Amino acid sequence: MNVTGHNRSPASIRDVAAAAGVSYQTVSRVINGHPSVKQSTRERVLAAIDELGFRRNATALALARGRSRAVTVLTANTTHYGYASILQGVEESARSAAYSVGVGVLESADPAAVTAEVQRAADAGGGLVVIAYDTAGVRALEAVPAGVPVVGIVETPASPPTDNRPWVWTDDREAAYEATRHLLSLGHETVHYVAIPSSTRRTGARTGGWRQALKEAGAAQPRPVQGSWGPAGGHAAGRKLAQDPSVTAILCGNDDLALGVLRALHEAGRSVPGEVSVAGFDDAPHSAYLTPSLTTVRLDFTGLGRAAFALLHGVLEESASIAPHPVSVPELVVRESTGRPSA
């Protein structure tokens, strides 16, 4: 599945005004049903609205009356570390700009349910931030109607997106590449991978970075073990990997998966890092306090949320153009859970 975003720039109230040959104040009066507009002018404006696809919903009304100071974050999860940290970043930045923040939870990936939730959020007015790390989020980003200001927080794109796609992301591919190179540099012949789900493509960015590092090193490329988002998925994957004595290094798609892998290795009597090195991803708060403390890749999810709001704020205030861009550089944090393989 590919994140398509918007294929065209949404029509603004000034676009409608230009097409109808009137001022944007006149368009505002038509939208608000003001009686002082001539019938012929009203009909011309309404025709331009229909032709350009300008949305006469709460968002359009708010933009016509001034500027709506509200943002809704659409997300399928509010508890996982990355999602929650993004929400924190959006809220902090919005609060400092005197914007209110609402959260629309995508409880299902069913297209009809996603579309209904997107419509409710759009009709509430203001702008949208969509966390598109899963199927529901990707579908929500695709379903946002033209004319509604939106910024998508997405996986690392497979190729540079066009300028009309208002996206932000972290470079997960480079982060996984560096983590894998670290494990290989310790002397491990190869690195096994426990993957998080990827809904935007068959091979996620983190999987791609891991595979690229192995290929460049001429190392064997084991089949990734599919995990989930939480420790239970890591535990199930870790039990499989623990049975193979050739496994000496494991990269996990997030720190919660690594937590489950560590438990499975302990139950199998395999020491970390004595027999198996384990690295995680995200640098969740608990990772520094595990025994052993977890080597991981630090991603600034809070900064990602701030960047998403900053981009949306510029669009809402008409002070910035839409420009997709990566945010921050991931940092490898080496702790106790990785080391040289035993003889």
Short mmCIF file of C-alpha atoms in Angstrom, two decimals:
data_model
loop_
_atom_site.label_atom_id
_atom_site.label_comp_id
_atom_site.label_asym_id
_atom_site.label_seq_id
_atom_site.Cartn_x
_atom_site.Cartn_y
_atom_site.Cartn_z
CA MET A 1 0.00 0.00 0.00
CA ASN A 2 1.35 3.42 -0.91
CA VAL A 3 0.60 6.65 0.92
CA THR A 4 -0.85 8.85 -1.82
CA GLY A 5 -1.61 12.04 0.10
CA HIS A 6 -3.00 14.81 -2.15
CA ASN A 7 -2.54 14.79 -5.89
CA ARG A 8 -3.50 18.45 -6.24
CA SER A 9 -3.39 21.57 -4.17
CA PRO A 10 -6.70 22.26 -2.41
CA ALA A 11 -8.68 25.30 -3.48
CA SER A 12 -8.60 28.25 -1.08
CA ILE A 13 -11.12 30.98 -0.50
CA ARG A 14 -8.92 33.30 -2.56
CA ASP A 15 -8.96 30.81 -5.46
CA VAL A 16 -12.76 30.91 -5.37
CA ALA A 17 -12.69 34.70 -5.29
CA ALA A 18 -10.38 34.87 -8.31
CA ALA A 19 -12.50 32.41 -10.30
CA ALA A 20 -15.70 34.31 -9.53
CA GLY A 21 -14.16 37.75 -10.09
CA VAL A 22 -15.03 38.99 -6.61
CA SER A 23 -13.20 39.75 -3.36
CA TYR A 24 -12.54 37.00 -0.83
CA GLN A 25 -14.72 38.97 1.60
CA THR A 26 -17.62 38.48 -0.80
CA VAL A 27 -16.94 34.76 -0.92
CA SER A 28 -16.94 34.75 2.89
CA ARG A 29 -20.33 36.46 2.91
CA VAL A 30 -21.73 33.90 0.47
CA ILE A 31 -20.42 31.00 2.57
CA ASN A 32 -21.96 32.51 5.68
CA GLY A 33 -25.32 33.20 3.98
CA HIS A 34 -25.07 36.97 4.38
CA PRO A 35 -28.15 38.69 2.85
CA SER A 36 -26.23 41.66 1.41
CA VAL A 37 -24.91 39.72 -1.62
CA LYS A 38 -26.68 40.10 -4.98
CA GLN A 39 -28.31 36.93 -6.23
CA SER A 40 -26.31 36.98 -9.47
CA THR A 41 -23.05 37.36 -7.51
CA ARG A 42 -24.07 34.61 -5.11
CA GLU A 43 -24.75 32.24 -8.00
CA ARG A 44 -21.38 33.06 -9.59
CA VAL A 45 -19.55 32.36 -6.33
CA LEU A 46 -21.44 29.12 -5.73
CA ALA A 47 -20.61 27.98 -9.26
CA ALA A 48 -16.91 28.69 -8.63
CA ILE A 49 -17.09 26.78 -5.34
CA ASP A 50 -18.57 23.76 -7.10
CA GLU A 51 -16.09 23.94 -9.98
CA LEU A 52 -13.03 24.16 -7.71
CA GLY A 53 -14.27 21.63 -5.17
CA PHE A 54 -14.00 24.11 -2.28
CA ARG A 55 -15.37 22.45 0.86
CA ARG A 56 -18.18 24.34 2.55
CA ASN A 57 -17.80 22.53 5.86
CA ALA A 58 -16.83 23.74 9.31
CA THR A 59 -13.23 24.09 8.23
CA ALA A 60 -14.17 26.34 5.34
CA LEU A 61 -16.48 28.39 7.54
CA ALA A 62 -13.77 28.83 10.16
CA LEU A 63 -11.20 29.86 7.57
CA ALA A 64 -13.67 32.29 6.02
CA ARG A 65 -14.46 33.92 9.36
CA GLY A 66 -10.84 34.15 10.40
CA ARG A 67 -8.52 31.30 11.25
CA SER A 68 -9.57 28.25 13.21
CA ARG A 69 -7.19 27.69 16.10
CA ALA A 70 -7.78 23.97 16.44
CA VAL A 71 -5.94 20.83 15.38
CA THR A 72 -7.12 17.22 15.43
CA VAL A 73 -4.61 14.36 15.53
CA LEU A 74 -5.86 11.17 13.87
CA THR A 75 -4.13 8.05 15.18
CA ALA A 76 -4.79 4.34 15.61
CA ASN A 77 -2.87 4.21 18.89
CA THR A 78 -2.33 6.55 21.82
CA THR A 79 -0.27 4.32 24.12
CA HIS A 80 2.77 3.01 22.21
CA TYR A 81 5.85 5.10 22.91
CA GLY A 82 6.30 6.60 19.44
CA TYR A 83 2.64 7.51 18.99
CA ALA A 84 2.32 8.97 22.50
CA SER A 85 5.49 11.03 22.11
CA ILE A 86 4.28 12.44 18.79
CA LEU A 87 1.03 13.45 20.46
CA GLN A 88 3.04 15.15 23.21
CA GLY A 89 5.06 17.12 20.64
CA VAL A 90 1.95 18.26 18.76
CA GLU A 91 0.21 19.30 21.98
CA GLU A 92 3.19 21.23 23.33
CA SER A 93 3.69 23.19 20.13
CA ALA A 94 -0.02 23.81 19.64
CA ARG A 95 -0.41 25.05 23.20
CA SER A 96 2.43 27.54 22.77
CA ALA A 97 0.70 28.85 19.63
CA ALA A 98 -2.67 29.13 21.44
CA TYR A 99 -4.21 26.27 19.45
CA SER A 100 -6.44 23.59 20.93
CA VAL A 101 -5.75 19.91 20.17
CA GLY A 102 -8.23 17.08 19.81
CA VAL A 103 -7.53 13.39 19.20
CA GLY A 104 -9.52 11.21 16.81
CA VAL A 105 -8.86 7.51 17.47
CA LEU A 106 -9.03 5.23 14.42
CA GLU A 107 -10.54 2.20 16.13
CA SER A 108 -10.70 0.15 12.93
CA ALA A 109 -8.83 -0.05 9.64
CA ASP A 110 -12.11 -0.70 7.82
CA PRO A 111 -12.24 1.89 5.00
CA ALA A 112 -15.78 3.00 5.81
CA ALA A 113 -14.96 3.45 9.51
CA VAL A 114 -11.77 5.35 8.68
CA THR A 115 -13.58 7.66 6.24
CA ALA A 116 -16.28 8.39 8.83
CA GLU A 117 -13.68 9.31 11.47
CA VAL A 118 -11.81 11.52 9.01
CA GLN A 119 -15.05 13.28 8.07
CA ARG A 120 -15.90 13.91 11.73
CA ALA A 121 -12.46 15.41 12.30
CA ALA A 122 -12.65 17.54 9.16
CA ASP A 123 -16.11 18.83 10.04
CA ALA A 124 -14.84 19.89 13.47
CA GLY A 125 -12.79 22.61 11.76
CA GLY A 126 -9.13 23.52 11.84
CA GLY A 127 -6.30 21.33 10.55
CA LEU A 128 -5.43 17.64 10.79
CA VAL A 129 -2.28 15.74 11.73
CA VAL A 130 -2.43 12.08 10.67
CA ILE A 131 -0.05 9.50 12.18
CA ALA A 132 0.26 7.09 9.23
CA TYR A 133 2.36 4.29 10.70
CA ASP A 134 -0.29 1.60 10.19
CA THR A 135 -3.05 0.62 7.79
CA ALA A 136 -5.71 2.75 9.50
CA GLY A 137 -3.45 5.80 9.53
CA VAL A 138 -2.46 5.38 5.88
CA ARG A 139 -6.10 5.10 4.84
CA ALA A 140 -6.98 8.13 6.93
CA LEU A 141 -4.31 10.23 5.21
CA GLU A 142 -5.64 9.13 1.82
CA ALA A 143 -9.23 9.93 2.84
CA VAL A 144 -8.68 13.56 3.91
CA PRO A 145 -10.81 15.68 1.55
CA ALA A 146 -9.21 18.29 -0.67
CA GLY A 147 -9.41 21.69 0.97
CA VAL A 148 -8.74 20.42 4.50
CA PRO A 149 -5.28 21.43 5.80
CA VAL A 150 -3.38 18.27 6.75
CA VAL A 151 0.11 17.05 7.61
CA GLY A 152 1.00 13.35 7.55
CA ILE A 153 3.58 11.70 9.81
CA VAL A 154 4.76 8.78 7.71
CA GLU A 155 7.32 6.01 7.45
CA THR A 156 10.49 6.93 5.59
CA PRO A 157 9.33 7.27 1.95
CA ALA A 158 10.83 4.85 -0.57
CA SER A 159 11.62 7.84 -2.81
CA PRO A 160 11.55 11.62 -2.32
CA PRO A 161 7.91 12.77 -2.26
CA THR A 162 6.60 15.62 -4.38
CA ASP A 163 6.22 19.08 -2.89
CA ASN A 164 2.43 18.83 -2.61
CA ARG A 165 2.68 16.03 -0.06
CA PRO A 166 2.77 17.61 3.41
CA TRP A 167 4.69 14.87 5.20
CA VAL A 168 7.31 14.63 7.92
CA TRP A 169 9.28 11.54 8.95
CA THR A 170 12.43 10.25 10.62
CA ASP A 171 15.07 8.40 8.62
CA ASP A 172 14.32 4.90 9.88
CA ARG A 173 16.21 3.29 7.03
CA GLU A 174 19.49 4.99 7.95
CA ALA A 175 18.92 4.25 11.64
CA ALA A 176 18.45 0.50 11.04
CA TYR A 177 21.47 0.52 8.74
CA GLU A 178 23.70 2.02 11.45
CA ALA A 179 22.42 -0.33 14.16
CA THR A 180 23.11 -3.34 11.95
CA ARG A 181 26.60 -2.07 11.08
CA HIS A 182 27.30 -1.68 14.80
CA LEU A 183 26.44 -5.32 15.46
CA LEU A 184 28.49 -6.49 12.49
CA SER A 185 31.45 -4.39 13.64
CA LEU A 186 31.49 -6.35 16.90
CA GLY A 187 32.31 -9.49 14.95
CA HIS A 188 28.89 -11.09 14.45
CA GLU A 189 28.67 -12.99 11.18
CA THR A 190 25.12 -11.81 10.56
CA VAL A 191 22.23 -10.08 12.33
CA HIS A 192 18.72 -11.47 12.68
CA TYR A 193 15.78 -9.06 12.60
CA VAL A 194 12.45 -9.01 14.43
CA ALA A 195 10.26 -6.69 12.37
CA ILE A 196 7.46 -4.34 13.33
CA PRO A 197 4.45 -4.28 10.97
CA SER A 198 4.68 -2.06 7.89
CA SER A 199 1.50 -1.03 6.13
CA THR A 200 2.91 1.39 3.58
CA ARG A 201 4.98 -1.11 1.62
CA ARG A 202 5.89 -4.80 1.66
CA THR A 203 9.31 -4.02 3.11
CA GLY A 204 9.41 -1.40 5.86
CA ALA A 205 12.13 1.24 6.04
CA ARG A 206 13.76 -0.39 9.07
CA THR A 207 13.81 -3.76 7.34
CA GLY A 208 15.32 -2.12 4.27
CA GLY A 209 18.12 -0.48 6.24
CA TRP A 210 18.95 -3.75 8.03
CA ARG A 211 19.06 -5.63 4.75
CA GLN A 212 21.23 -2.99 3.06
CA ALA A 213 23.87 -3.19 5.80
CA LEU A 214 24.03 -6.99 5.55
CA LYS A 215 24.30 -6.85 1.77
CA GLU A 216 27.15 -4.32 1.84
CA ALA A 217 29.02 -6.45 4.38
CA GLY A 218 28.56 -9.62 2.34
CA ALA A 219 26.76 -11.18 5.32
CA ALA A 220 23.99 -13.76 5.15
CA GLN A 221 20.52 -12.25 5.05
CA PRO A 222 18.23 -14.29 7.33
CA ARG A 223 14.51 -14.14 6.77
CA PRO A 224 13.03 -11.45 9.06
CA VAL A 225 10.90 -12.75 11.91
CA GLN A 226 7.60 -10.90 11.89
CA GLY A 227 6.78 -9.43 15.28
CA SER A 228 4.08 -6.97 16.31
CA TRP A 229 4.23 -3.69 18.20
CA GLY A 230 4.46 -5.06 21.74
CA PRO A 231 6.53 -7.32 24.03
CA ALA A 232 4.33 -10.37 23.42
CA GLY A 233 5.28 -10.36 19.75
CA GLY A 234 8.95 -10.03 20.68
CA HIS A 235 8.68 -12.90 23.14
CA ALA A 236 7.16 -15.20 20.50
CA ALA A 237 9.86 -14.27 18.00
CA GLY A 238 12.59 -14.59 20.63
CA ARG A 239 11.53 -18.13 21.52
CA LYS A 240 12.03 -19.17 17.89
CA LEU A 241 15.40 -17.46 17.56
CA ALA A 242 16.64 -18.80 20.93
CA GLN A 243 16.36 -22.36 19.60
CA ASP A 244 18.97 -21.68 16.90
CA PRO A 245 22.51 -21.77 18.34
CA SER A 246 23.85 -19.91 15.29
CA VAL A 247 21.91 -16.78 16.27
CA THR A 248 24.33 -14.39 17.99
CA ALA A 249 22.87 -10.96 17.18
CA ILE A 250 19.27 -9.72 16.99
CA LEU A 251 18.00 -6.30 15.93
CA CYS A 252 14.43 -5.55 17.02
CA GLY A 253 12.07 -3.15 15.26
CA ASN A 254 11.28 -1.35 18.51
CA ASP A 255 12.26 -1.50 22.18
CA ASP A 256 9.04 -3.26 23.23
CA LEU A 257 9.89 -6.14 20.89
CA ALA A 258 13.41 -6.20 22.35
CA LEU A 259 11.91 -6.47 25.83
CA GLY A 260 10.09 -9.65 24.80
CA VAL A 261 13.17 -11.04 23.04
CA LEU A 262 15.29 -10.51 26.16
CA ARG A 263 12.76 -12.42 28.24
CA ALA A 264 12.66 -15.31 25.75
CA LEU A 265 16.46 -15.57 25.69
CA HIS A 266 16.56 -15.58 29.49
CA GLU A 267 13.99 -18.40 29.63
CA ALA A 268 16.08 -20.39 27.12
CA GLY A 269 19.22 -19.95 29.24
CA ARG A 270 21.04 -17.85 26.65
CA SER A 271 22.95 -14.94 28.19
CA VAL A 272 22.89 -11.37 26.83
CA PRO A 273 25.31 -10.18 25.57
CA GLY A 274 27.51 -13.21 26.35
CA GLU A 275 25.83 -15.50 23.82
CA VAL A 276 23.44 -13.17 22.00
CA SER A 277 23.59 -9.41 21.43
CA VAL A 278 20.24 -7.59 21.28
CA ALA A 279 19.56 -4.08 19.98
CA GLY A 280 16.28 -2.20 19.95
CA PHE A 281 14.80 0.84 18.28
CA ASP A 282 13.26 4.13 19.55
CA ASP A 283 15.05 4.55 22.92
CA ALA A 284 11.88 4.25 24.97
CA PRO A 285 12.31 5.39 28.61
CA HIS A 286 12.53 1.84 30.00
CA SER A 287 15.37 0.79 27.68
CA ALA A 288 18.10 2.37 29.84
CA TYR A 289 16.87 0.54 32.97
CA LEU A 290 16.62 -3.05 31.75
CA THR A 291 19.13 -5.67 32.86
CA PRO A 292 21.21 -5.54 30.78
CA SER A 293 20.48 -1.98 29.62
CA LEU A 294 19.42 -1.94 25.99
CA THR A 295 21.47 -0.75 23.04
CA THR A 296 19.00 1.08 20.83
CA VAL A 297 18.45 3.81 18.23
CA ARG A 298 17.18 7.10 19.64
CA LEU A 299 14.44 8.75 17.59
CA ASP A 300 13.03 12.16 18.48
CA PHE A 301 9.31 11.44 18.24
CA THR A 302 8.42 14.48 20.32
CA GLY A 303 10.40 16.64 17.90
CA LEU A 304 8.56 14.94 15.04
CA GLY A 305 5.24 15.99 16.56
CA ARG A 306 6.51 19.55 16.96
CA ALA A 307 7.67 19.62 13.34
CA ALA A 308 4.31 18.33 12.13
CA PHE A 309 2.46 21.07 13.98
CA ALA A 310 4.91 23.72 12.77
CA LEU A 311 4.27 22.72 9.16
CA LEU A 312 0.51 22.66 9.67
CA HIS A 313 0.62 25.96 11.55
CA GLY A 314 2.35 27.58 8.60
CA VAL A 315 -0.36 26.33 6.26
CA LEU A 316 -3.19 27.46 8.55
CA GLU A 317 -1.65 30.88 8.99
CA GLU A 318 -0.81 31.07 5.27
CA SER A 319 2.78 31.87 6.19
CA ALA A 320 4.51 28.80 4.72
CA SER A 321 4.28 26.50 1.72
CA ILE A 322 3.81 22.76 2.00
CA ALA A 323 7.19 21.01 1.83
CA PRO A 324 7.82 17.37 2.83
CA HIS A 325 10.97 16.82 4.85
CA PRO A 326 12.72 14.42 7.25
CA VAL A 327 13.09 15.44 10.88
CA SER A 328 16.20 14.96 13.05
CA VAL A 329 19.04 12.44 12.71
CA PRO A 330 18.65 9.13 14.57
CA GLU A 331 21.35 8.43 17.17
CA LEU A 332 22.75 5.00 18.06
CA VAL A 333 22.91 4.60 21.85
CA VAL A 334 25.29 1.77 22.81
CA ARG A 335 24.58 0.14 26.18
CA GLU A 336 25.14 -3.25 27.82
CA SER A 337 23.04 -5.56 25.64
CA THR A 338 25.51 -5.74 22.72
CA GLY A 339 29.03 -7.09 22.67
CA ARG A 340 31.46 -9.30 20.80
CA PRO A 341 30.30 -12.86 20.09
CA SER A 342 31.67 -15.55 22.37
CA ALA A 343 34.27 -17.96 21.03
#
